[in-house]
Short mmCIF file of C-alpha atoms and ligand atoms in Angstrom, two decimals:
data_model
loop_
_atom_site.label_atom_id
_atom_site.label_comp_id
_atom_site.label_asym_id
_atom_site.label_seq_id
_atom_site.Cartn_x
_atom_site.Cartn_y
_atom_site.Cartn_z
CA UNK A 1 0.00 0.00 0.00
CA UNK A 2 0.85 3.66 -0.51
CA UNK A 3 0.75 6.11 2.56
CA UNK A 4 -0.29 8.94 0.98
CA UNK A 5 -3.60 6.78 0.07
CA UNK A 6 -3.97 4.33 2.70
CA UNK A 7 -6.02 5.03 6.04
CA UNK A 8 -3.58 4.29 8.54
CA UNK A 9 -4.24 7.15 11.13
CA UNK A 10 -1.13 7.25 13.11
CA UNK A 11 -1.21 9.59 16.09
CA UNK A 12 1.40 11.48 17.76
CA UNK A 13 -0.69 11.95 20.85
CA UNK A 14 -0.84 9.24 23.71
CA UNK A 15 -4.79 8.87 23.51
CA UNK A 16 -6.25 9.35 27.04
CA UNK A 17 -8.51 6.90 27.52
CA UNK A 18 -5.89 4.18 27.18
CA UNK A 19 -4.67 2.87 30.18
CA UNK A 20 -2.55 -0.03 28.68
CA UNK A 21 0.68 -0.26 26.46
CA UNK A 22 -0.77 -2.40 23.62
CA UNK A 23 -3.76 -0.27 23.88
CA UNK A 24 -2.69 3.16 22.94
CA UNK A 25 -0.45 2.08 20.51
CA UNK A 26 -2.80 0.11 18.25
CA UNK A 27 -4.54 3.36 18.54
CA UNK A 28 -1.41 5.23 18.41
CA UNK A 29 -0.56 3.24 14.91
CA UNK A 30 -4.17 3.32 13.37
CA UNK A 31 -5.26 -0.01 14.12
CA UNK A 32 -8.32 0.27 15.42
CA UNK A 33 -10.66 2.95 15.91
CA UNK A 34 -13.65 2.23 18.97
CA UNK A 35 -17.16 2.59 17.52
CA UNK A 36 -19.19 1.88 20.87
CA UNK A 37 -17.98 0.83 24.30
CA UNK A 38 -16.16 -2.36 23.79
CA UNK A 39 -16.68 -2.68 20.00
CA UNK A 40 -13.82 -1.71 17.48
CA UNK A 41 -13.68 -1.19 13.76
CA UNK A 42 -10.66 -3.08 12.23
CA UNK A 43 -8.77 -0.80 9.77
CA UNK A 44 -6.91 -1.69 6.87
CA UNK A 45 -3.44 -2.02 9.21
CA UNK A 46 -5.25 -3.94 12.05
CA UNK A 47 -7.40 -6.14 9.73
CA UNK A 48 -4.29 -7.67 8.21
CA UNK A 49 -2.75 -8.72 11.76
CA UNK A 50 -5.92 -9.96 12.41
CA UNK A 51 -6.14 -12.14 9.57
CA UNK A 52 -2.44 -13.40 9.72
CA UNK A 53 -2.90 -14.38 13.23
CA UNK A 54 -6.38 -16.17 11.95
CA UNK A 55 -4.29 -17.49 9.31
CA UNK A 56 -1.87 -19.11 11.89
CA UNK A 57 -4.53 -20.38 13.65
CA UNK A 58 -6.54 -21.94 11.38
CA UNK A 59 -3.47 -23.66 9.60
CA UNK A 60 -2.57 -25.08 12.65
CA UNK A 61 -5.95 -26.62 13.15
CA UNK A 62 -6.17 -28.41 9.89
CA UNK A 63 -2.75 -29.91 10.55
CA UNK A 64 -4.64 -32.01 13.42
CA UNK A 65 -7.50 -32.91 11.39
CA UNK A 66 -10.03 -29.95 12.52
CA UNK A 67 -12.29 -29.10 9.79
CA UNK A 68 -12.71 -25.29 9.17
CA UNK A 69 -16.49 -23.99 8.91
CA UNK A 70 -18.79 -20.87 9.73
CA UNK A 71 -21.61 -20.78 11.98
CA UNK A 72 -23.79 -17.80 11.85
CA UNK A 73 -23.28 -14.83 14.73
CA UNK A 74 -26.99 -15.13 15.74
CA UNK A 75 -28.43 -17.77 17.42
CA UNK A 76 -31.98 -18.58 18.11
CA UNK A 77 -32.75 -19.15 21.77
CA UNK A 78 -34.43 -22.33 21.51
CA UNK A 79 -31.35 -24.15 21.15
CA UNK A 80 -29.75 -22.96 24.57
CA UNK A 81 -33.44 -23.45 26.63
CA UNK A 82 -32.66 -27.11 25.83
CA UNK A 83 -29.36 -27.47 27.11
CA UNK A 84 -30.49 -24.90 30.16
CA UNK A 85 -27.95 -22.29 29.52
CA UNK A 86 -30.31 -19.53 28.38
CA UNK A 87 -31.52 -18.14 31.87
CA UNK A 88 -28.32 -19.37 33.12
CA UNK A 89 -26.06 -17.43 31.24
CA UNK A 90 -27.20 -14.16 32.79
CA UNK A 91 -26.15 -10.59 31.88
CA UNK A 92 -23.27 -10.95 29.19
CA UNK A 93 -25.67 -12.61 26.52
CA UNK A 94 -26.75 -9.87 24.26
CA UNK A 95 -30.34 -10.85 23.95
CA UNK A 96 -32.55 -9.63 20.80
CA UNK A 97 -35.81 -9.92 19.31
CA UNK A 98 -36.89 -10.05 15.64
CA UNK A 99 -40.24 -8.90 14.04
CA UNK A 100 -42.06 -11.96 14.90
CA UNK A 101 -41.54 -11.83 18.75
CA UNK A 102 -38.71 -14.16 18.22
CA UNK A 103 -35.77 -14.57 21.03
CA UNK A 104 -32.01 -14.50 19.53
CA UNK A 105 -29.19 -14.31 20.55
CA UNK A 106 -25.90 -12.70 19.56
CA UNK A 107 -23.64 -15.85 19.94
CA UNK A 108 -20.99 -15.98 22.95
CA UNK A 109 -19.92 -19.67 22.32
CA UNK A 110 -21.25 -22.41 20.27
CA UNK A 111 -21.51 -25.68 22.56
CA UNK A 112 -24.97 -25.63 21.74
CA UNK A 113 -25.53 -24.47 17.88
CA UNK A 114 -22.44 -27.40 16.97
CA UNK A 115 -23.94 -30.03 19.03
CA UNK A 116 -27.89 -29.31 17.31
CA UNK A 117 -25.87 -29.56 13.53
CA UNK A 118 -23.76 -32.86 14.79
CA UNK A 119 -26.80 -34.42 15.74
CA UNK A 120 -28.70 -33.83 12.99
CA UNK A 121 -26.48 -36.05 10.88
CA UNK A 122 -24.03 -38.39 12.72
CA UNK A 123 -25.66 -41.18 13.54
CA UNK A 124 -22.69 -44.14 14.47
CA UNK A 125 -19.62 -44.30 16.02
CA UNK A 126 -18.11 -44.92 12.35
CA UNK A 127 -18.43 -41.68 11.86
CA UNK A 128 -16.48 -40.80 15.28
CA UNK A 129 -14.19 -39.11 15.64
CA UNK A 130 -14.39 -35.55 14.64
CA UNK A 131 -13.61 -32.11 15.38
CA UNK A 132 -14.57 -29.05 13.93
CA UNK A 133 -14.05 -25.33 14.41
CA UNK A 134 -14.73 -22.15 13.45
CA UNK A 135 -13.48 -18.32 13.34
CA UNK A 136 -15.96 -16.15 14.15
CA UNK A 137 -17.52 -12.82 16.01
CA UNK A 138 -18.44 -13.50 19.30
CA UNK A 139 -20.25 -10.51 21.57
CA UNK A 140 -20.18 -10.99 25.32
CA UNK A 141 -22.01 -8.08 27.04
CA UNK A 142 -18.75 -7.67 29.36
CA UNK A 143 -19.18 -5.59 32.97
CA UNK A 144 -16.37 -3.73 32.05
CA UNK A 145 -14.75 -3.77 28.66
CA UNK A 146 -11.26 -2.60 28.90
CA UNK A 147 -7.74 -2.29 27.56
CA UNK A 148 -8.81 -1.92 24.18
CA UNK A 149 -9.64 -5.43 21.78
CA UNK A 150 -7.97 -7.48 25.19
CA UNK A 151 -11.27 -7.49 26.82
CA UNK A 152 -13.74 -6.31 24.18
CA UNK A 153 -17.42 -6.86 24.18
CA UNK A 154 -17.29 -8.23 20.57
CA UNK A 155 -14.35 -10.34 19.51
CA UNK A 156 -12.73 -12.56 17.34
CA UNK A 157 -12.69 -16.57 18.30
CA UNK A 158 -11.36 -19.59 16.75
CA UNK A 159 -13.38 -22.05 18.94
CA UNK A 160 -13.57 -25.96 18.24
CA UNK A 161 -15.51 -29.04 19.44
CA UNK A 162 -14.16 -32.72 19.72
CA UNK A 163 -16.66 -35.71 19.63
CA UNK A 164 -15.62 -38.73 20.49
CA UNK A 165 -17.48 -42.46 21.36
CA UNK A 166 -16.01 -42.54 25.14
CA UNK A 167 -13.57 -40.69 27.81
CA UNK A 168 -9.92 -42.27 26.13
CA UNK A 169 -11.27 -41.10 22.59
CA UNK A 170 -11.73 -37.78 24.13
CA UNK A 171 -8.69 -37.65 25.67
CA UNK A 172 -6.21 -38.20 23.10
CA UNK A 173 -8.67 -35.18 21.11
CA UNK A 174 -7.56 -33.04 23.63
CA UNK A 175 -3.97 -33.97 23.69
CA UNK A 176 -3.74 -32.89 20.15
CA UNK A 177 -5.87 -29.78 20.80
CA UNK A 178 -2.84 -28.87 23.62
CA UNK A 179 -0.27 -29.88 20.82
CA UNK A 180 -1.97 -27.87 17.85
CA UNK A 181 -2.03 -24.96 20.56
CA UNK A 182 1.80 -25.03 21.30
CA UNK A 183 2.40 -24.97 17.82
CA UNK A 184 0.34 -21.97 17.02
CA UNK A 185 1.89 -19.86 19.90
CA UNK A 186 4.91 -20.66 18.83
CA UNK A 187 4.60 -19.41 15.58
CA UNK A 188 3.49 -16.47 16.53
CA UNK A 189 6.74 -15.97 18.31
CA UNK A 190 5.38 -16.29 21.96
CA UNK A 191 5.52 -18.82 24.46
CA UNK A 192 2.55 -19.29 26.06
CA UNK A 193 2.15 -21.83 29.42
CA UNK A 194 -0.48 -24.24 29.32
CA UNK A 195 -2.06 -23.80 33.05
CA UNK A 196 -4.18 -25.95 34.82
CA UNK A 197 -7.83 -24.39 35.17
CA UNK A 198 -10.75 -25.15 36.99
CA UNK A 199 -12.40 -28.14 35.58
CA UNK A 200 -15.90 -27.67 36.47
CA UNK A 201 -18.55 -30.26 37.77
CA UNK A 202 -16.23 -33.34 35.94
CA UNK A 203 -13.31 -32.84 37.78
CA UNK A 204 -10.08 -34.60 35.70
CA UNK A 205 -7.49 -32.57 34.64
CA UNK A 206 -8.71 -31.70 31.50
CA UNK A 207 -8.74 -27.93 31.37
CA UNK A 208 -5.90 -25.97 30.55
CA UNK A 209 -5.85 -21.84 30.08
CA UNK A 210 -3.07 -20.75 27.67
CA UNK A 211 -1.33 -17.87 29.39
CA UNK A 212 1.38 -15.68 27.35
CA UNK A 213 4.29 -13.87 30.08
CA UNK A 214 3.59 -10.04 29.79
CA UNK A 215 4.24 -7.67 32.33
CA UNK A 216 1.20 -5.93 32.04
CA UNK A 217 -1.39 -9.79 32.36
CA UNK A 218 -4.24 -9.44 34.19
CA UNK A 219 -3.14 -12.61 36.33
CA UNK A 220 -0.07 -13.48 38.57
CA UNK A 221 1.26 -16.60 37.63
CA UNK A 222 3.94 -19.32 38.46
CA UNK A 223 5.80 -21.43 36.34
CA UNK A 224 8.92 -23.48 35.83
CA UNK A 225 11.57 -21.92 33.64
CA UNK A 226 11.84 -25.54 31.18
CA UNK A 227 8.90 -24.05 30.14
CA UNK A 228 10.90 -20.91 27.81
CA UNK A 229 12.96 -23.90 26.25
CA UNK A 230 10.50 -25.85 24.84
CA UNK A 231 10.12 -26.69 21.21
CA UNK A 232 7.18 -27.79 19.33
CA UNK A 233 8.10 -27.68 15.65
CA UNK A 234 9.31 -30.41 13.34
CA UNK A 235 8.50 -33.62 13.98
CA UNK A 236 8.92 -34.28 17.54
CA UNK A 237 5.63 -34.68 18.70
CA UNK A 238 4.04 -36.40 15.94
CA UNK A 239 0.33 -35.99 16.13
CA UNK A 240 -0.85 -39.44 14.53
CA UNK A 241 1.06 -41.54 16.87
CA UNK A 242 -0.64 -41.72 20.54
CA UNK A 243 2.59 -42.30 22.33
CA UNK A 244 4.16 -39.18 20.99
CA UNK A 245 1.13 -37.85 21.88
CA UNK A 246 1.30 -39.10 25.79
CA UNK A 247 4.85 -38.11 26.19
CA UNK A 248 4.13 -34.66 24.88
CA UNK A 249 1.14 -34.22 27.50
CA UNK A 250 3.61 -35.76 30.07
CA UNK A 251 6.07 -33.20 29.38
CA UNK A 252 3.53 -30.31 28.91
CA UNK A 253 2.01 -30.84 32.38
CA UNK A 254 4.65 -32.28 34.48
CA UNK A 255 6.43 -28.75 35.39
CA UNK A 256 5.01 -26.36 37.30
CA UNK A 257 2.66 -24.09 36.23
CA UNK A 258 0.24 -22.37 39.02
CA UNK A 259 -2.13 -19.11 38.41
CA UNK A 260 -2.40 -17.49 41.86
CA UNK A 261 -4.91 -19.14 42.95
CA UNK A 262 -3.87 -22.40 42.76
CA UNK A 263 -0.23 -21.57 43.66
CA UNK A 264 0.56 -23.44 46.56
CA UNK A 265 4.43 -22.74 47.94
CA UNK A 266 4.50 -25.96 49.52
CA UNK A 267 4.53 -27.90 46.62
CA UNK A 268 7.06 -25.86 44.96
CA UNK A 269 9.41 -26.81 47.70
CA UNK A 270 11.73 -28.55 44.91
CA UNK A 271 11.31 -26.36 41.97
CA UNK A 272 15.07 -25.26 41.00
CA UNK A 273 13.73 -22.71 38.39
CA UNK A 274 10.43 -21.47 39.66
CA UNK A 275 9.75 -18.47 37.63
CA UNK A 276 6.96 -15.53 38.26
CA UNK A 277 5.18 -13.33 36.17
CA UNK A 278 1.85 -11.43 35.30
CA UNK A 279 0.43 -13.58 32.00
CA UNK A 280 -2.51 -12.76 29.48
CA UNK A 281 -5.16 -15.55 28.96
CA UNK A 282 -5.26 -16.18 24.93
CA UNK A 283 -6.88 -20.14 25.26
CA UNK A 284 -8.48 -21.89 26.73
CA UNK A 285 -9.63 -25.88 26.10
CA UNK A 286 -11.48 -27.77 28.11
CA UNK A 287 -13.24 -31.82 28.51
CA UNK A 288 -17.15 -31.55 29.39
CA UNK A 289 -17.86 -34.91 28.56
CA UNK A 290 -21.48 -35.58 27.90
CA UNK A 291 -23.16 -31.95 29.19
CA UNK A 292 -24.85 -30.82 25.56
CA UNK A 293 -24.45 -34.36 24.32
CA UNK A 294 -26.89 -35.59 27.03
CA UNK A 295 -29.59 -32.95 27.65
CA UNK A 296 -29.50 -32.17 24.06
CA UNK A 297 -30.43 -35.54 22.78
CA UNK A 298 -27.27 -36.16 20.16
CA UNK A 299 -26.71 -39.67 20.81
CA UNK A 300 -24.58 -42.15 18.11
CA UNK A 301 -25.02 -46.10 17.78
CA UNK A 302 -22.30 -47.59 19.58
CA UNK A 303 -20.09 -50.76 17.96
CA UNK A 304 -22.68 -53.10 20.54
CA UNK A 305 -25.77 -51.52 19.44
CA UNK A 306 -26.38 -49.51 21.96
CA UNK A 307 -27.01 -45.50 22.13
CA UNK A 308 -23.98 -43.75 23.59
CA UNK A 309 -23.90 -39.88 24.21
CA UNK A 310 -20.55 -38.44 22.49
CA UNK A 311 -17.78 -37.27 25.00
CA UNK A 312 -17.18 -33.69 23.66
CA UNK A 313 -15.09 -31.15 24.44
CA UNK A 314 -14.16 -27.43 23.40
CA UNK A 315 -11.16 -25.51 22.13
CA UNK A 316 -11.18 -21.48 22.62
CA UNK A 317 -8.40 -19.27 21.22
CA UNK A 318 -8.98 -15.10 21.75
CA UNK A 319 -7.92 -14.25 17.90
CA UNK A 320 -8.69 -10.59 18.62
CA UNK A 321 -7.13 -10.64 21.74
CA UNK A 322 -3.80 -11.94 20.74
CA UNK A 323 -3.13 -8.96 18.74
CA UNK A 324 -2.88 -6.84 21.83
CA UNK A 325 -1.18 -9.75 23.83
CA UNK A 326 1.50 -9.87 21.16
CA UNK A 327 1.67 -6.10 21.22
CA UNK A 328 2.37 -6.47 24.94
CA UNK A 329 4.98 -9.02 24.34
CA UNK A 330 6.62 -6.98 21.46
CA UNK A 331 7.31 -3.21 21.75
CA UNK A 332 9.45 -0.37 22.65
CA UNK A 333 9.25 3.20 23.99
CA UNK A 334 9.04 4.22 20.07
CA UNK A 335 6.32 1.57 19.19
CA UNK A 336 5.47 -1.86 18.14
CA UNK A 337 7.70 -4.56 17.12
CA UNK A 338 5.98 -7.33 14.73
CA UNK A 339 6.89 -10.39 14.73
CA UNK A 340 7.64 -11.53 10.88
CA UNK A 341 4.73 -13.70 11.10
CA UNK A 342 1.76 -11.58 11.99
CA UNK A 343 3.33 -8.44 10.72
CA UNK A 344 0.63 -6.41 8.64
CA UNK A 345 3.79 -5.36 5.57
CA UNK A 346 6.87 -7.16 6.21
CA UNK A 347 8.50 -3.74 5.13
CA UNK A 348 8.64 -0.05 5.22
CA UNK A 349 9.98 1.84 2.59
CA UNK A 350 10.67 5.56 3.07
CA UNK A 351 11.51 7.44 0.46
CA UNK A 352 13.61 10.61 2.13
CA UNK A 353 13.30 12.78 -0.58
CA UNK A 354 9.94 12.13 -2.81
CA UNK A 355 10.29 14.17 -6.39
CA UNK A 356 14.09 13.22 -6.37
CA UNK A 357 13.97 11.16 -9.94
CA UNK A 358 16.50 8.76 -8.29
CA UNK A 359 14.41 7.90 -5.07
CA UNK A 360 11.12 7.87 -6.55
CA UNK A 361 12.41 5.27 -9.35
CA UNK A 362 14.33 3.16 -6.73
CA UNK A 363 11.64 3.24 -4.05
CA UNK A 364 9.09 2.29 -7.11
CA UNK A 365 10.86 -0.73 -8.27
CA UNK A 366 11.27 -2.16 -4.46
CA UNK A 367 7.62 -1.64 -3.99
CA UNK A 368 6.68 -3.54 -7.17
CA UNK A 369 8.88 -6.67 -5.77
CA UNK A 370 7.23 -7.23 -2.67
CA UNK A 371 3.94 -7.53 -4.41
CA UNK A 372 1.46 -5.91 -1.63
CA UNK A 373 3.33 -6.55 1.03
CA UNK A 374 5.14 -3.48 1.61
CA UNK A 375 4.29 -0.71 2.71
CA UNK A 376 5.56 2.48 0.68
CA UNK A 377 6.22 5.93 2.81
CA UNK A 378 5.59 8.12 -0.31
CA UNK A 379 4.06 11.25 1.73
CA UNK A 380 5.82 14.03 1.28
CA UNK A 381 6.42 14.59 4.97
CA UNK A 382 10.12 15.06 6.64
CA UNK A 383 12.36 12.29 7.33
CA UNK A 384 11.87 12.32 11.04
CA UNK A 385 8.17 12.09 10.74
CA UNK A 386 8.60 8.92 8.47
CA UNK A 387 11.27 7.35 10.68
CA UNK A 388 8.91 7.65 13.59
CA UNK A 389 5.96 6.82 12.07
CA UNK A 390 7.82 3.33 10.91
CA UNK A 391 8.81 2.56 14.65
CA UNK A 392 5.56 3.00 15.74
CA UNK A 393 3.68 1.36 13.52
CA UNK A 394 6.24 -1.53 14.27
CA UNK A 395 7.53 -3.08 10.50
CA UNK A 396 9.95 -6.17 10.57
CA UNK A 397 12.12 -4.45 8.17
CA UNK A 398 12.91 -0.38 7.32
CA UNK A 399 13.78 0.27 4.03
CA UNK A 400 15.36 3.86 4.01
CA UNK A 401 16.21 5.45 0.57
CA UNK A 402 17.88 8.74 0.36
CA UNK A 403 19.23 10.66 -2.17
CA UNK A 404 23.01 10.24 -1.56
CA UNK A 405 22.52 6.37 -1.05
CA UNK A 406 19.60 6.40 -4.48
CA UNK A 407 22.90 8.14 -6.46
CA UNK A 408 25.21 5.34 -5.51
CA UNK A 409 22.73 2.43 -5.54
CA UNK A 410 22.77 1.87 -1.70
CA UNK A 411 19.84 1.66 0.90
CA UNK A 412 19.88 1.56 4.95
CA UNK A 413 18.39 -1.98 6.06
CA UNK A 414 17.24 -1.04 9.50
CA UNK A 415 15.68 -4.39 11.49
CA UNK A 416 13.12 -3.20 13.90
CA UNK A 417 13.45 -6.09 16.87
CA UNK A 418 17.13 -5.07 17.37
CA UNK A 419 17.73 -1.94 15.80
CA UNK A 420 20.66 -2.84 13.26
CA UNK A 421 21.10 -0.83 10.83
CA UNK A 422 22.90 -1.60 7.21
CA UNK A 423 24.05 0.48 4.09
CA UNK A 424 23.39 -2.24 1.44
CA UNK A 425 23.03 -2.46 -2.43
CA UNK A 426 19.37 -2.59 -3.57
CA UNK A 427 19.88 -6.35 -4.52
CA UNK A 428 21.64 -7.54 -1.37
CA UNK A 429 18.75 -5.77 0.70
CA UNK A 430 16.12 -6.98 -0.87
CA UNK A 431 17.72 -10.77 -0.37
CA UNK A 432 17.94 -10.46 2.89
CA UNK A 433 13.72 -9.60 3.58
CA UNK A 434 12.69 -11.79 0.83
CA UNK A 435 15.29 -14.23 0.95
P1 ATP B 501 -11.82 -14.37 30.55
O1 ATP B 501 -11.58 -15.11 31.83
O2 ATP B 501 -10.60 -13.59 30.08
O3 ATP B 501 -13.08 -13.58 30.53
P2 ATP B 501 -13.17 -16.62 29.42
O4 ATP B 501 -12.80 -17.69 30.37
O5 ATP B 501 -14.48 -15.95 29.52
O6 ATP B 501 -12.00 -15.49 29.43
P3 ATP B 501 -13.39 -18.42 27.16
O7 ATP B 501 -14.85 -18.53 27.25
O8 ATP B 501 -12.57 -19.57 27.56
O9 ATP B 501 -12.90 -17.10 27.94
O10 ATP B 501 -13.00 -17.92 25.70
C1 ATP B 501 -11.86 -18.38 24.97
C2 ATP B 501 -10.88 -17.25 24.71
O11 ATP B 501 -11.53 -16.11 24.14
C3 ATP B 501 -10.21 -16.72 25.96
O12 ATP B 501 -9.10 -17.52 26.31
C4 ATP B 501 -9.79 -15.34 25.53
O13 ATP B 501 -8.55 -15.40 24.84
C5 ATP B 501 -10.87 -14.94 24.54
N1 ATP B 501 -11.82 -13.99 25.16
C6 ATP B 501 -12.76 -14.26 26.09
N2 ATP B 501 -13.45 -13.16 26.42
C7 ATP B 501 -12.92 -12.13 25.66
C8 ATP B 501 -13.21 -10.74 25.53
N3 ATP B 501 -14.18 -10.16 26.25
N4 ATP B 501 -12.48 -10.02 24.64
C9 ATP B 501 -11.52 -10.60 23.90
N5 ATP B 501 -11.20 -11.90 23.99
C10 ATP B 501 -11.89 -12.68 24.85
MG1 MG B 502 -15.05 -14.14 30.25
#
């Protein structure tokens, strides 16, 4: 994209109403703009985070077999009287009407919508197992939306549901869920510590919260530093064999990791590298067994015969959120820091002196090559507004043309993580981002 013609509204103000870091400065860098109290309008910038994290996300969910779909954002209410969540889900369900006296919804979560379409058509445990998932708007009519698209009132969710014929089936769904969850994080440059969470009513310990280390995390938590070493890519955890699978879950939740709550000094006793830190919740998956299954009639044929309620469980990752969590993670007194993957251009390029023949041609041909996915500084602003506005706005890569460096073929490479900067030919340069 071009500046001059792009609606990126960077500000040079800290916006007042911002009380958090990742909050001003997606303002700051014209992410988002707030239309109503907890609702925000993705612009062009922010849209494209949003959509590689999604990307991320959802690629990482096929890989384990999780078939991508939509369901719709309304609901009817019907469908949560029977599983007995309507009255009980109280104030944050945005409730609605239509013209024939209807009651609707404005979906929070899905249990019950995905459990109503699975039972409609899967009949026998042939069919078993499956999981599916979607990316969608959620709205949850929070007390007290704050710190920007962290806690929204409408927001972006990849959530997923797991049926399987019986408990083990389940299990090893969830195992793969954790797995496919490492993975993602760690593509998206964080590590993020599987916790132990309240299970509810069915007890186990099958509900973890995903919680990424940020100063600024709404929880205090504990955790064991073999937890920053870890490495999920390649082929060491493959997900089609089981035992893989059980000596990745052995691994995953055999050091410590406590939210405050459940932090208990005692048992930390032997803990050589106990490690504390405020965290940001960004999943959350948990086992329920047989609650919608049951109440809501989906019941499959089981190899004797008989009729078996599923064992289901569900898979929650805050899309929306993470692009403030990874703001948190990643930034500087000047402004963000992408990481390559999520990054909305992998480069900047500011051209110092626009109407120099020499700039404009070289800046021109390195915009061409990277094909939409720069971003081109062509506003005829000063240098030290375009330098800024790069920092801010938080590019992998800076790619500075001036006319002294345009006459001799050179450009400055500067890397935005660390700061190192590089006088370069045009060529070299452009190997090193595109490779
Ligand atoms: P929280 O305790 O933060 O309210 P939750 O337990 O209500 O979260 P889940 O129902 O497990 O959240 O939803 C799955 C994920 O969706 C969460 O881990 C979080 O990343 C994200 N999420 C939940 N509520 C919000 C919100 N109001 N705004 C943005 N993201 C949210
Ligand atoms: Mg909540």
């Amino acid at each position: 994209m071009r500046l001059s013609r792009s609606l990126i509204p960077t500000l040079k103000e800290t916006p007042a109403e911002a009380q958090i870091v990742s909050h001003r400065l997606m303002l700051r860098a014209g992410l988002v703009r707030q239309t109503a109290s907890g609702i925000y309008a993705w612009l062009p910038a922010g849209w494209r985070v949003l959509q590689n994290i999604a990307r991320i996300v959802r690629e990482e969910q096929d890989a384990i077999g999780a078939q991508d779909m939509l369901m719709p954002t309304i609901q009817p209410a019907e469908l949560w009287r029977t599983s007995g969540r309507y009255d009980a889900y109280g104030p944050e369900m945005l409730r609605l009407k239509d013209r024939h006296e209807r009651d609707l919804l404005y979906g929070p979560t899905n249990e019950e919508m995905i459990t109503d379409i699975f039972r409609q058509s899967v009949k026998s445990y042939r069919e078993l197992p499956q999981m599916l998932y979607h990316i969608q708007w959620k709205f949850r009519d929070e007390v007290r939306p704050r710190f920007g698209v962290m806690r929204g009132r409408e927001f972006l969710m990849k959530d997923a549901y797991s049926f399987d014929l019986d408990y083990a089936g389940a299990v090893v769904s969830y195992r793969r869920m954790m797995l496919s969850y490492m993975r993602t994080f760690q593509r998206l440059g964080v590590k993020a510590i599987p916790m132990e969470a309240e299970s509810g009513p069915i007890g186990g310990n099958l509900s973890h919260e995903f919680i990424i280390l940020a100063p600024t995390g709404e929880s205090q938590v504990f955790y064991d530093a073999a937890f920053e070493g870890m490495d999920f890519s390649g082929g060491n955890f493959s997900h089609t064999s089981e035992t893989d699978l059980d000596r990745f879950f052995t691994q995953m939740t055999t050091p410590y990791a406590a939210t405050d709550e459940k932090h208990d000094p005692a048992a930390w006793a032997g803990v050589a590298n106990k490690r504390e830190g405020r965290g940001i919740e960004v999943g959350h998956i948990f086992y329920f067994g047989t609650k919608y299954s049951d109440p809501m009639g989906l019941k499959v044929a089981a190899p004797d015969g008989t009729q078996v309620s599923p064992h289901m469980g569900s898979y929650g990752i805050g899309v929306s959120r993470l692009v403030g969590a990874l703001i948190e993670a990643f930034h500087d007194d000047a402004g963000i820091k992408w990481p390559d993957s999520v990054a909305p251009f992998k480069a900047a390029i500011l051209n110092l002196k626009v109407g120099d023949a020499a700039c404009d041609r070289i800046c021109e041909d390195i915009y061409a090559k990277f094909a939409g996915h720069a971003l081109y500084d062509d506003r005829e602003d000063r240098a030290g507004v375009k330098f800024n506005d790069a920092d801010l706005m938080g590019h992998p890569w800076q790619i500075v043309v001036g006319p002294r460096g345009a006459a001799a073929g050179t450009v400055e490479l500067k890397r935005r993580a660390t700061g190192e900067k590089q006088e370069l030919g045009l060529d070299a340069a452009l190997a090193r981002i595109l490779g």
